[in-house]
Amino acid sequence: MRIIFFGTPEIALPSFERLIAGPFDVVGAVSQPDRRRGRGRSLSPSPVSELALEAGIPLLRPEKVAETRDALAALTPDVGVVIAFGQFIPEQIRELPKQGFLINAHASLLPKYRGAAPINHAILAGEKTTGISVMRVDREMDAGPVALRREVEIGENETAGELTDRMAQLAAEALEAALEQIDTGSLHWTEQDHDRASFAGKLTREMAEINWSDSAEAITRRVRAFAPKPGAFTHLDGEILRILAGQSVPGDIAATPGTVDIEAGTHLRVATGQGWFLPTRIQRAGGKEMPVDAFLRGRNIATGARFGAEPKLDAVDG
């Protein structure tokens, strides 16, 4: 079966690598144009483009994917696979393969968490499980019929970055299974229950700021949902602090939310709206991520200081 792969960032690589390994024939790849990346801001290919070039797979890097129609038609694909491509794909491309459709592995159990950040939103909401849904790419985002699902538990302390890595591998397995069913003509589509759909939009800077009046459990979920990037953040004496890991501890709180309590000069806990939050990994603006004891050796903080008490600053990037 002849396949065209549409993808751009690293999360697409496990699926691309699996398809390249066979038994299917990847006859072409489509990715976003080269962009300026890294500290040097030099023009460089996307991770999917880089792998396609290494594997000798014909590669298209259009500003608008509609521009590729004739080139894709010349490759006579049977089906297309889409993973985090980053552009709207018009009907003339969606229906171009011989099968008449493209498939996509979305990182949620549809119809829940349609949109750009399903993994982060699932953690924020305190979901215990999530999964991969292989669906047909349709005009409306993430609303196409679903062919199969793969469910996975979310670890109690798992971050969005860790879960994303696992989901990328699961997506590769699910796509391979779906393609095998397409090849044998045994794939069945099921329409989504659109009335049960929820939306998981892009993450915003405002969403990453910790509200210390929330419960410690909710703050822990926020830290996990934004780790490692962009990182949940707070501020102390005008300084932005990213908090990249921590845990909640039950206990009576008499202090104002955000108030810091230092223990033995090596641990700190923060009062919340319900319970204590114990940061374990912190990053100062422009600095490296570090365990909290190392942070305390380099930053003089006294019991009674307040996290989140300063006006918002413009950036959370360190």
Short mmCIF file of the C-alpha atoms (twelve columns), coordinates in Angstrom:
data_MODEL
# 
_entry.id   MODEL 
# 
loop_
_atom_site.group_PDB 
_atom_site.id 
_atom_site.type_symbol 
_atom_site.label_atom_id 
_atom_site.label_alt_id 
_atom_site.label_comp_id 
_atom_site.label_asym_id 
_atom_site.label_seq_id 
_atom_site.Cartn_x 
_atom_site.Cartn_y 
_atom_site.Cartn_z 
_atom_site.pdbx_PDB_model_num 
ATOM 1   C CA . MET A 1   0.000   0.000  0.000  1 
ATOM 2   C CA . ARG A 2   1.392   3.392  -1.043 1 
ATOM 3   C CA . ILE A 3   1.337   6.009  1.731  1 
ATOM 4   C CA . ILE A 4   1.940   9.728  1.910  1 
ATOM 5   C CA . PHE A 5   2.926   11.030 5.357  1 
ATOM 6   C CA . PHE A 6   1.967   14.509 6.559  1 
ATOM 7   C CA . GLY A 7   3.791   15.650 9.702  1 
ATOM 8   C CA . THR A 8   6.130   18.230 11.171 1 
ATOM 9   C CA . PRO A 9   7.399   18.055 14.810 1 
ATOM 10  C CA . GLU A 10  9.157   15.378 16.838 1 
ATOM 11  C CA . ILE A 11  5.927   13.838 18.100 1 
ATOM 12  C CA . ALA A 12  5.295   12.655 14.528 1 
ATOM 13  C CA . LEU A 13  8.598   10.791 14.277 1 
ATOM 14  C CA . PRO A 14  7.662   7.470  15.934 1 
ATOM 15  C CA . SER A 15  4.775   7.033  13.469 1 
ATOM 16  C CA . PHE A 16  6.905   8.110  10.508 1 
ATOM 17  C CA . GLU A 17  9.742   5.798  11.523 1 
ATOM 18  C CA . ARG A 18  7.359   2.871  11.961 1 
ATOM 19  C CA . LEU A 19  5.818   3.378  8.533  1 
ATOM 20  C CA . ILE A 20  9.222   3.705  6.882  1 
ATOM 21  C CA . ALA A 21  10.214  0.387  8.476  1 
ATOM 22  C CA . GLY A 22  7.467   -1.327 6.473  1 
ATOM 23  C CA . PRO A 23  5.587   -3.305 5.346  1 
ATOM 24  C CA . PHE A 24  3.926   -0.311 3.721  1 
ATOM 25  C CA . ASP A 25  5.514   1.813  1.021  1 
ATOM 26  C CA . VAL A 26  5.978   5.463  2.065  1 
ATOM 27  C CA . VAL A 27  6.110   7.179  -1.326 1 
ATOM 28  C CA . GLY A 28  6.221   10.773 -0.117 1 
ATOM 29  C CA . ALA A 29  6.238   13.135 2.855  1 
ATOM 30  C CA . VAL A 30  4.760   16.583 3.320  1 
ATOM 31  C CA . SER A 31  5.996   18.876 6.085  1 
ATOM 32  C CA . GLN A 32  6.015   22.536 7.015  1 
ATOM 33  C CA . PRO A 33  8.617   24.707 5.261  1 
ATOM 34  C CA . ASP A 34  12.032  25.065 6.848  1 
ATOM 35  C CA . ARG A 35  12.014  27.538 9.739  1 
ATOM 36  C CA . ARG A 36  14.587  29.392 11.763 1 
ATOM 37  C CA . ARG A 37  15.307  27.304 14.854 1 
ATOM 38  C CA . GLY A 38  17.706  27.114 17.777 1 
ATOM 39  C CA . ARG A 39  19.906  29.752 19.342 1 
ATOM 40  C CA . GLY A 40  21.528  30.628 16.039 1 
ATOM 41  C CA . ARG A 41  18.108  31.055 14.406 1 
ATOM 42  C CA . SER A 42  19.435  29.375 11.291 1 
ATOM 43  C CA . LEU A 43  17.052  28.008 8.667  1 
ATOM 44  C CA . SER A 44  16.622  24.279 9.235  1 
ATOM 45  C CA . PRO A 45  14.217  21.486 8.279  1 
ATOM 46  C CA . SER A 46  11.486  20.169 10.554 1 
ATOM 47  C CA . PRO A 47  12.137  16.839 12.312 1 
ATOM 48  C CA . VAL A 48  9.901   15.049 9.777  1 
ATOM 49  C CA . SER A 49  11.646  16.768 6.847  1 
ATOM 50  C CA . GLU A 50  15.022  15.801 8.262  1 
ATOM 51  C CA . LEU A 51  14.036  12.133 8.532  1 
ATOM 52  C CA . ALA A 52  12.504  12.123 5.040  1 
ATOM 53  C CA . LEU A 53  15.722  13.518 3.603  1 
ATOM 54  C CA . GLU A 54  17.820  10.945 5.472  1 
ATOM 55  C CA . ALA A 55  15.560  8.109  4.261  1 
ATOM 56  C CA . GLY A 56  15.515  9.358  0.666  1 
ATOM 57  C CA . ILE A 57  11.746  9.829  0.647  1 
ATOM 58  C CA . PRO A 58  10.385  12.465 -1.769 1 
ATOM 59  C CA . LEU A 59  9.650   15.540 0.339  1 
ATOM 60  C CA . LEU A 60  7.332   18.521 -0.167 1 
ATOM 61  C CA . ARG A 61  7.549   21.593 2.075  1 
ATOM 62  C CA . PRO A 62  4.762   23.942 0.952  1 
ATOM 63  C CA . GLU A 63  3.575   27.150 2.597  1 
ATOM 64  C CA . LYS A 64  0.081   25.956 1.614  1 
ATOM 65  C CA . VAL A 65  -0.526  22.237 1.211  1 
ATOM 66  C CA . ALA A 66  -3.027  22.839 -1.627 1 
ATOM 67  C CA . GLU A 67  0.012   23.744 -3.759 1 
ATOM 68  C CA . THR A 68  1.120   20.118 -3.634 1 
ATOM 69  C CA . ARG A 69  -1.916  18.554 -5.301 1 
ATOM 70  C CA . ASP A 70  -0.337  17.748 -8.653 1 
ATOM 71  C CA . ALA A 71  2.889   16.507 -7.089 1 
ATOM 72  C CA . LEU A 72  0.968   14.258 -4.691 1 
ATOM 73  C CA . ALA A 73  -1.243  12.927 -7.490 1 
ATOM 74  C CA . ALA A 74  1.883   11.923 -9.412 1 
ATOM 75  C CA . LEU A 75  2.880   9.711  -6.475 1 
ATOM 76  C CA . THR A 76  -0.422  7.741  -6.819 1 
ATOM 77  C CA . PRO A 77  -0.913  7.181  -3.069 1 
ATOM 78  C CA . ASP A 78  -3.465  4.737  -1.703 1 
ATOM 79  C CA . VAL A 79  -3.921  6.576  1.606  1 
ATOM 80  C CA . GLY A 80  -2.441  9.474  3.570  1 
ATOM 81  C CA . VAL A 81  -1.406  9.564  7.239  1 
ATOM 82  C CA . VAL A 82  -1.441  12.833 9.194  1 
ATOM 83  C CA . ILE A 83  0.353   13.455 12.510 1 
ATOM 84  C CA . ALA A 84  0.736   17.015 13.817 1 
ATOM 85  C CA . PHE A 85  1.132   18.473 10.327 1 
ATOM 86  C CA . GLY A 86  0.216   22.031 11.304 1 
ATOM 87  C CA . GLN A 87  -1.879  23.152 8.330  1 
ATOM 88  C CA . PHE A 88  -5.535  22.826 7.387  1 
ATOM 89  C CA . ILE A 89  -5.786  20.174 4.663  1 
ATOM 90  C CA . PRO A 90  -8.378  21.028 1.999  1 
ATOM 91  C CA . GLU A 91  -10.783 18.541 0.434  1 
ATOM 92  C CA . GLN A 92  -8.808  18.302 -2.818 1 
ATOM 93  C CA . ILE A 93  -5.910  16.848 -0.825 1 
ATOM 94  C CA . ARG A 94  -7.996  14.838 1.678  1 
ATOM 95  C CA . GLU A 95  -9.768  12.954 -1.103 1 
ATOM 96  C CA . LEU A 96  -6.786  12.594 -3.430 1 
ATOM 97  C CA . PRO A 97  -5.548  9.083  -2.368 1 
ATOM 98  C CA . LYS A 98  -7.177  6.060  -4.006 1 
ATOM 99  C CA . GLN A 99  -8.940  5.219  -0.728 1 
ATOM 100 C CA . GLY A 100 -10.411 8.721  -0.831 1 
ATOM 101 C CA . PHE A 101 -9.301  9.817  2.627  1 
ATOM 102 C CA . LEU A 102 -6.491  10.599 5.043  1 
ATOM 103 C CA . ILE A 103 -6.250  9.158  8.548  1 
ATOM 104 C CA . ASN A 104 -4.996  10.848 11.696 1 
ATOM 105 C CA . ALA A 105 -4.096  9.650  15.188 1 
ATOM 106 C CA . HIS A 106 -5.504  12.166 17.665 1 
ATOM 107 C CA . ALA A 107 -4.189  12.108 21.251 1 
ATOM 108 C CA . SER A 108 -7.485  11.695 23.084 1 
ATOM 109 C CA . LEU A 109 -10.460 9.394  23.317 1 
ATOM 110 C CA . LEU A 110 -12.666 11.310 20.925 1 
ATOM 111 C CA . PRO A 111 -15.021 13.074 21.062 1 
ATOM 112 C CA . LYS A 112 -13.370 14.336 24.276 1 
ATOM 113 C CA . TYR A 113 -10.566 16.881 23.969 1 
ATOM 114 C CA . ARG A 114 -10.686 17.847 20.319 1 
ATOM 115 C CA . GLY A 115 -8.089  20.507 19.534 1 
ATOM 116 C CA . ALA A 116 -4.428  21.384 19.808 1 
ATOM 117 C CA . ALA A 117 -3.538  20.349 23.370 1 
ATOM 118 C CA . PRO A 118 -5.530  17.245 24.359 1 
ATOM 119 C CA . ILE A 119 -2.796  15.714 26.529 1 
ATOM 120 C CA . ASN A 120 -2.300  18.845 28.627 1 
ATOM 121 C CA . HIS A 121 -6.026  19.354 29.106 1 
ATOM 122 C CA . ALA A 122 -6.574  15.725 30.107 1 
ATOM 123 C CA . ILE A 123 -3.983  16.123 32.896 1 
ATOM 124 C CA . LEU A 124 -5.416  19.473 33.976 1 
ATOM 125 C CA . ALA A 125 -8.858  17.921 34.267 1 
ATOM 126 C CA . GLY A 126 -7.546  15.112 36.441 1 
ATOM 127 C CA . GLU A 127 -8.370  12.350 33.951 1 
ATOM 128 C CA . LYS A 128 -7.137  8.899  34.952 1 
ATOM 129 C CA . THR A 129 -7.061  7.582  31.385 1 
ATOM 130 C CA . THR A 130 -6.683  8.954  27.885 1 
ATOM 131 C CA . GLY A 131 -5.786  7.406  24.570 1 
ATOM 132 C CA . ILE A 132 -5.330  7.528  20.830 1 
ATOM 133 C CA . SER A 133 -8.188  7.731  18.344 1 
ATOM 134 C CA . VAL A 134 -7.498  6.934  14.702 1 
ATOM 135 C CA . MET A 135 -9.968  8.983  12.724 1 
ATOM 136 C CA . ARG A 136 -10.633 10.105 9.182  1 
ATOM 137 C CA . VAL A 137 -9.493  13.678 8.544  1 
ATOM 138 C CA . ASP A 138 -12.520 15.865 7.926  1 
ATOM 139 C CA . ARG A 139 -13.178 19.544 7.326  1 
ATOM 140 C CA . GLU A 140 -14.127 20.153 10.947 1 
ATOM 141 C CA . MET A 141 -11.185 19.737 13.295 1 
ATOM 142 C CA . ASP A 142 -10.989 16.302 14.944 1 
ATOM 143 C CA . ALA A 143 -14.631 15.574 14.130 1 
ATOM 144 C CA . GLY A 144 -14.237 12.774 11.571 1 
ATOM 145 C CA . PRO A 145 -15.461 9.209  12.117 1 
ATOM 146 C CA . VAL A 146 -13.239 7.021  14.289 1 
ATOM 147 C CA . ALA A 147 -11.869 3.650  13.206 1 
ATOM 148 C CA . LEU A 148 -10.164 2.448  16.386 1 
ATOM 149 C CA . ARG A 149 -9.021  3.568  19.831 1 
ATOM 150 C CA . ARG A 150 -6.164  2.647  22.128 1 
ATOM 151 C CA . GLU A 151 -6.670  3.528  25.806 1 
ATOM 152 C CA . VAL A 152 -3.841  4.238  28.257 1 
ATOM 153 C CA . GLU A 153 -3.685  5.117  31.964 1 
ATOM 154 C CA . ILE A 154 -2.207  8.455  32.980 1 
ATOM 155 C CA . GLY A 155 0.483   7.995  35.630 1 
ATOM 156 C CA . GLU A 156 -0.169  9.606  39.003 1 
ATOM 157 C CA . ASN A 157 2.863   11.886 38.701 1 
ATOM 158 C CA . GLU A 158 3.264   11.818 34.923 1 
ATOM 159 C CA . THR A 159 4.016   15.111 33.173 1 
ATOM 160 C CA . ALA A 160 2.672   16.195 29.811 1 
ATOM 161 C CA . GLY A 161 6.099   15.655 28.279 1 
ATOM 162 C CA . GLU A 162 6.350   12.086 29.578 1 
ATOM 163 C CA . LEU A 163 2.806   11.253 28.522 1 
ATOM 164 C CA . THR A 164 3.373   12.789 25.081 1 
ATOM 165 C CA . ASP A 165 6.325   10.468 24.523 1 
ATOM 166 C CA . ARG A 166 4.229   7.435  25.423 1 
ATOM 167 C CA . MET A 167 1.308   8.626  23.294 1 
ATOM 168 C CA . ALA A 168 3.566   9.121  20.287 1 
ATOM 169 C CA . GLN A 169 4.558   5.452  20.467 1 
ATOM 170 C CA . LEU A 170 0.938   4.402  20.978 1 
ATOM 171 C CA . ALA A 171 -0.109  6.461  17.945 1 
ATOM 172 C CA . ALA A 172 2.439   4.632  15.819 1 
ATOM 173 C CA . GLU A 173 1.032   1.269  16.905 1 
ATOM 174 C CA . ALA A 174 -2.577  2.365  16.352 1 
ATOM 175 C CA . LEU A 175 -1.874  3.763  12.897 1 
ATOM 176 C CA . GLU A 176 -0.140  0.586  11.822 1 
ATOM 177 C CA . ALA A 177 -3.140  -1.455 13.001 1 
ATOM 178 C CA . ALA A 178 -5.532  0.833  11.140 1 
ATOM 179 C CA . LEU A 179 -3.501  0.625  7.934  1 
ATOM 180 C CA . GLU A 180 -3.466  -3.164 8.144  1 
ATOM 181 C CA . GLN A 181 -7.277  -3.095 8.391  1 
ATOM 182 C CA . ILE A 182 -7.493  -0.701 5.449  1 
ATOM 183 C CA . ASP A 183 -5.275  -3.021 3.462  1 
ATOM 184 C CA . THR A 184 -7.527  -6.007 4.170  1 
ATOM 185 C CA . GLY A 185 -10.755 -4.043 3.776  1 
ATOM 186 C CA . SER A 186 -11.796 -4.776 7.376  1 
ATOM 187 C CA . LEU A 187 -11.710 -1.214 8.766  1 
ATOM 188 C CA . HIS A 188 -15.041 0.119  10.061 1 
ATOM 189 C CA . TRP A 189 -15.795 3.761  10.775 1 
ATOM 190 C CA . THR A 190 -17.995 4.977  13.628 1 
ATOM 191 C CA . GLU A 191 -19.370 8.504  13.685 1 
ATOM 192 C CA . GLN A 192 -18.508 10.508 16.801 1 
ATOM 193 C CA . ASP A 193 -21.233 11.593 19.213 1 
ATOM 194 C CA . HIS A 194 -20.796 15.290 18.568 1 
ATOM 195 C CA . ASP A 195 -23.032 16.240 21.498 1 
ATOM 196 C CA . ARG A 196 -20.394 14.816 23.863 1 
ATOM 197 C CA . ALA A 197 -17.491 16.686 22.286 1 
ATOM 198 C CA . SER A 198 -15.192 18.869 24.388 1 
ATOM 199 C CA . PHE A 199 -12.478 21.245 23.201 1 
ATOM 200 C CA . ALA A 200 -8.819  21.335 24.230 1 
ATOM 201 C CA . GLY A 201 -7.494  24.566 22.783 1 
ATOM 202 C CA . LYS A 202 -3.942  25.868 22.592 1 
ATOM 203 C CA . LEU A 203 -2.161  26.567 25.845 1 
ATOM 204 C CA . THR A 204 -1.844  30.208 26.841 1 
ATOM 205 C CA . ARG A 205 0.590   32.009 29.108 1 
ATOM 206 C CA . GLU A 206 -2.236  32.903 31.455 1 
ATOM 207 C CA . MET A 207 -3.110  29.242 31.882 1 
ATOM 208 C CA . ALA A 208 0.435   28.487 33.033 1 
ATOM 209 C CA . GLU A 209 0.358   30.901 35.965 1 
ATOM 210 C CA . ILE A 210 -0.240  29.217 39.314 1 
ATOM 211 C CA . ASN A 211 -3.165  30.479 41.365 1 
ATOM 212 C CA . TRP A 212 -2.194  29.663 44.934 1 
ATOM 213 C CA . SER A 213 -5.833  29.884 46.051 1 
ATOM 214 C CA . ASP A 214 -6.465  26.681 44.121 1 
ATOM 215 C CA . SER A 215 -6.128  23.405 45.989 1 
ATOM 216 C CA . ALA A 216 -2.697  21.792 46.204 1 
ATOM 217 C CA . GLU A 217 -3.987  18.893 44.094 1 
ATOM 218 C CA . ALA A 218 -5.143  21.268 41.327 1 
ATOM 219 C CA . ILE A 219 -1.792  23.093 41.421 1 
ATOM 220 C CA . THR A 220 0.035   19.764 41.132 1 
ATOM 221 C CA . ARG A 221 -1.999  18.911 38.035 1 
ATOM 222 C CA . ARG A 222 -1.225  22.327 36.534 1 
ATOM 223 C CA . VAL A 223 2.498   21.851 37.112 1 
ATOM 224 C CA . ARG A 224 2.373   18.404 35.467 1 
ATOM 225 C CA . ALA A 225 0.247   19.674 32.555 1 
ATOM 226 C CA . PHE A 226 2.754   22.395 31.695 1 
ATOM 227 C CA . ALA A 227 5.965   20.425 32.239 1 
ATOM 228 C CA . PRO A 228 8.505   20.556 30.792 1 
ATOM 229 C CA . LYS A 229 7.314   23.371 28.479 1 
ATOM 230 C CA . PRO A 230 6.315   26.102 28.893 1 
ATOM 231 C CA . GLY A 231 6.347   25.320 32.626 1 
ATOM 232 C CA . ALA A 232 3.870   26.497 35.226 1 
ATOM 233 C CA . PHE A 233 5.126   29.684 36.815 1 
ATOM 234 C CA . THR A 234 4.794   32.034 39.727 1 
ATOM 235 C CA . HIS A 235 6.720   35.093 40.837 1 
ATOM 236 C CA . LEU A 236 8.680   36.089 43.909 1 
ATOM 237 C CA . ASP A 237 9.952   39.627 44.538 1 
ATOM 238 C CA . GLY A 238 9.578   40.473 40.851 1 
ATOM 239 C CA . GLU A 239 11.329  37.319 39.663 1 
ATOM 240 C CA . ILE A 240 9.660   34.706 37.503 1 
ATOM 241 C CA . LEU A 241 10.034  31.158 38.805 1 
ATOM 242 C CA . ARG A 242 9.096   28.125 36.776 1 
ATOM 243 C CA . ILE A 243 7.941   25.205 38.865 1 
ATOM 244 C CA . LEU A 244 8.468   21.990 36.954 1 
ATOM 245 C CA . ALA A 245 7.641   19.323 39.550 1 
ATOM 246 C CA . GLY A 246 6.040   19.080 42.949 1 
ATOM 247 C CA . GLN A 247 3.491   17.278 45.039 1 
ATOM 248 C CA . SER A 248 0.502   18.033 47.217 1 
ATOM 249 C CA . VAL A 249 0.383   17.305 50.922 1 
ATOM 250 C CA . PRO A 250 -2.799  17.492 52.981 1 
ATOM 251 C CA . GLY A 251 -2.851  19.666 56.082 1 
ATOM 252 C CA . ASP A 252 -4.552  22.541 57.809 1 
ATOM 253 C CA . ILE A 253 -3.596  25.933 56.414 1 
ATOM 254 C CA . ALA A 254 -3.734  29.139 58.446 1 
ATOM 255 C CA . ALA A 255 -1.452  31.179 56.162 1 
ATOM 256 C CA . THR A 256 -2.476  33.202 53.125 1 
ATOM 257 C CA . PRO A 257 -2.268  31.159 49.895 1 
ATOM 258 C CA . GLY A 258 1.199   31.529 48.376 1 
ATOM 259 C CA . THR A 259 2.950   31.896 51.742 1 
ATOM 260 C CA . VAL A 260 6.227   30.009 51.881 1 
ATOM 261 C CA . ASP A 261 7.378   27.827 54.775 1 
ATOM 262 C CA . ILE A 262 11.056  26.831 54.757 1 
ATOM 263 C CA . GLU A 263 12.036  23.541 56.390 1 
ATOM 264 C CA . ALA A 264 15.641  22.946 57.489 1 
ATOM 265 C CA . GLY A 265 16.898  25.195 54.707 1 
ATOM 266 C CA . THR A 266 16.493  22.390 52.161 1 
ATOM 267 C CA . HIS A 267 12.746  22.075 51.620 1 
ATOM 268 C CA . LEU A 268 9.959   24.506 51.137 1 
ATOM 269 C CA . ARG A 269 6.240   24.199 51.078 1 
ATOM 270 C CA . VAL A 270 3.668   26.687 49.890 1 
ATOM 271 C CA . ALA A 271 0.244   27.348 51.398 1 
ATOM 272 C CA . THR A 272 -2.632  26.851 48.959 1 
ATOM 273 C CA . GLY A 273 -6.388  27.148 49.142 1 
ATOM 274 C CA . GLN A 274 -6.479  23.553 50.364 1 
ATOM 275 C CA . GLY A 275 -3.377  21.730 51.551 1 
ATOM 276 C CA . TRP A 276 0.321   22.367 51.004 1 
ATOM 277 C CA . PHE A 277 2.205   22.243 47.727 1 
ATOM 278 C CA . LEU A 278 5.838   21.102 47.844 1 
ATOM 279 C CA . PRO A 279 7.859   22.174 44.790 1 
ATOM 280 C CA . THR A 280 10.663  19.736 44.005 1 
ATOM 281 C CA . ARG A 281 12.164  21.231 40.812 1 
ATOM 282 C CA . ILE A 282 12.413  24.976 40.116 1 
ATOM 283 C CA . GLN A 283 13.934  27.116 37.379 1 
ATOM 284 C CA . ARG A 284 14.847  30.777 37.746 1 
ATOM 285 C CA . ALA A 285 14.521  33.064 34.735 1 
ATOM 286 C CA . GLY A 286 17.508  32.470 32.449 1 
ATOM 287 C CA . GLY A 287 18.772  29.654 34.676 1 
ATOM 288 C CA . LYS A 288 18.809  25.892 34.677 1 
ATOM 289 C CA . GLU A 289 16.200  23.635 36.188 1 
ATOM 290 C CA . MET A 290 17.339  22.484 39.638 1 
ATOM 291 C CA . PRO A 291 16.135  20.563 42.693 1 
ATOM 292 C CA . VAL A 292 14.630  22.731 45.379 1 
ATOM 293 C CA . ASP A 293 17.547  22.338 47.846 1 
ATOM 294 C CA . ALA A 294 19.970  23.706 45.226 1 
ATOM 295 C CA . PHE A 295 17.534  26.537 44.529 1 
ATOM 296 C CA . LEU A 296 17.445  27.442 48.222 1 
ATOM 297 C CA . ARG A 297 21.249  27.530 48.427 1 
ATOM 298 C CA . GLY A 298 21.313  30.171 45.699 1 
ATOM 299 C CA . ARG A 299 18.242  32.186 46.670 1 
ATOM 300 C CA . ASN A 300 17.716  33.585 50.149 1 
ATOM 301 C CA . ILE A 301 14.057  33.022 51.000 1 
ATOM 302 C CA . ALA A 302 12.589  33.329 54.472 1 
ATOM 303 C CA . THR A 303 9.512   31.703 55.905 1 
ATOM 304 C CA . GLY A 304 6.619   34.086 55.338 1 
ATOM 305 C CA . ALA A 305 7.668   35.156 51.824 1 
ATOM 306 C CA . ARG A 306 4.849   35.093 49.286 1 
ATOM 307 C CA . PHE A 307 4.786   33.347 45.938 1 
ATOM 308 C CA . GLY A 308 2.564   35.053 43.422 1 
ATOM 309 C CA . ALA A 309 2.328   38.292 45.372 1 
ATOM 310 C CA . GLU A 310 4.002   40.476 42.748 1 
ATOM 311 C CA . PRO A 311 2.366   41.988 39.647 1 
ATOM 312 C CA . LYS A 312 2.517   39.810 36.538 1 
ATOM 313 C CA . LEU A 313 5.571   40.125 34.331 1 
ATOM 314 C CA . ASP A 314 5.506   39.818 30.570 1 
ATOM 315 C CA . ALA A 315 7.324   36.548 30.033 1 
ATOM 316 C CA . VAL A 316 7.518   33.056 31.430 1 
ATOM 317 C CA . ASP A 317 10.307  31.881 29.160 1 
ATOM 318 C CA . GLY A 318 13.623  31.481 30.934 1 
# 
